[in-house]
Amino acid sequence: MRPLHGVELPGYRSVDTDAWASNAGDLLSLYYFGLPPDLPAALDDGPSLRAALTGFVAEAGGGLIEASLKTLGQLPAVRQILKLPLPGQPNGQVFIGASPCRAPAAPPSSRSRRPSAV
């Protein structure tokens, strides 16, 4: 499955299938996971979703910068931006953005699950 068709990315060059890099060193990559959603709250409950995601990211030593609700066509989705410590480094951070992302292909689960890693 190719999730991105007909989209131009000015300032980025293709470096792999569904991966692009800029001259500044920014990397954009797309991933598709054929799994049921594991969001900790429903996509129509922004405050609860943001609170739960904030907690998950904090448990990993990071911070949630943004979690905003979006619509992809007719599907609800959440856009996330978070920061985490650089693994194995004494200092520095990595910023991860997903925009828009985590649009469920299946109905939201009725149970909350904690991810093993953020």
XYZ file of C-alpha atoms in Angstrom:
118
model
C 0.000 0.000 0.000
C 1.312 3.440 -0.947
C -0.300 5.958 1.412
C 0.824 9.137 -0.389
C -0.062 9.831 -4.021
C 0.289 12.999 -6.051
C 1.620 15.150 -3.222
C 4.560 17.460 -3.827
C 7.025 18.033 -1.009
C 8.983 21.203 -1.849
C 12.447 21.160 -0.299
C 12.443 17.375 0.176
C 13.989 14.638 -1.958
C 13.035 10.986 -2.024
C 15.504 8.798 -0.093
C 13.491 5.562 0.033
C 9.996 4.248 -0.565
C 7.695 6.613 1.331
C 10.656 8.494 2.883
C 11.964 11.980 2.076
C 14.751 14.167 3.464
C 15.479 17.886 3.365
C 18.905 19.510 3.074
C 18.459 20.662 6.685
C 18.398 17.011 7.800
C 14.662 16.711 8.427
C 13.189 13.315 7.602
C 9.602 12.635 6.609
C 8.434 9.043 6.408
C 5.051 7.382 6.139
C 4.039 4.107 7.715
C 0.880 2.076 7.487
C -0.044 -0.312 10.281
C -2.931 -2.648 9.533
C -3.909 -2.856 13.198
C -6.972 -1.829 15.160
C -6.541 1.568 16.834
C -5.098 1.564 20.353
C -5.940 5.123 21.327
C -6.580 5.626 25.056
C -9.798 7.604 24.463
C -12.334 8.155 21.716
C -11.508 10.530 18.880
C -14.579 12.602 19.714
C -13.281 13.298 23.256
C -10.346 15.656 22.697
C -9.710 16.586 26.355
C -9.589 12.959 27.550
C -7.455 11.913 24.575
C -4.956 14.746 25.130
C -4.747 14.016 28.870
C -4.080 10.308 28.316
C -1.523 10.908 25.536
C 0.235 13.495 27.726
C 0.591 10.876 30.457
C 1.930 8.203 28.107
C 4.566 10.509 26.636
C 5.553 11.789 30.101
C 6.081 8.183 31.293
C 8.634 7.830 28.474
C 10.437 10.986 29.664
C 9.054 13.223 26.950
C 6.436 15.862 26.403
C 3.339 16.115 24.254
C 3.516 19.349 22.280
C 0.259 18.937 20.360
C -2.605 16.489 20.035
C -5.336 17.977 17.887
C -8.360 16.335 16.344
C -8.630 16.389 12.551
C -10.747 14.809 9.839
C -9.351 12.713 6.977
C -12.151 12.604 4.447
C -14.986 11.287 6.619
C -12.710 9.665 9.239
C -11.692 11.222 12.549
C -7.941 11.413 13.189
C -5.473 12.884 15.658
C -2.352 14.877 14.804
C 0.449 14.526 17.337
C 3.734 16.311 17.922
C 5.912 15.102 20.771
C 9.455 15.368 22.021
C 11.551 12.627 23.581
C 15.121 12.385 24.874
C 17.631 11.141 22.314
C 18.205 7.453 23.080
C 21.685 6.721 24.422
C 22.684 10.393 24.490
C 23.431 12.510 27.575
C 21.447 15.418 26.133
C 19.352 16.406 23.158
C 15.827 15.691 22.030
C 14.057 14.193 19.054
C 10.801 15.715 17.860
C 8.245 13.408 16.291
C 5.328 14.762 14.354
C 2.444 12.861 12.910
C 0.138 15.013 10.884
C -2.611 13.946 10.472
C -2.305 10.427 11.700
C -3.805 7.551 13.582
C -7.018 7.548 11.634
C -8.782 4.350 12.628
C -9.675 1.913 9.879
C -11.796 0.090 12.449
C -14.185 1.281 15.151
C -12.455 2.592 18.287
C -11.750 -0.097 20.829
C -13.862 -0.056 23.968
C -10.837 -0.690 26.172
C -7.928 1.545 26.997
C -4.479 0.108 26.430
C -1.152 1.512 27.468
C 1.462 1.313 24.743
C 4.673 -0.430 25.751
C 6.698 2.412 24.228
C 5.861 5.835 22.860
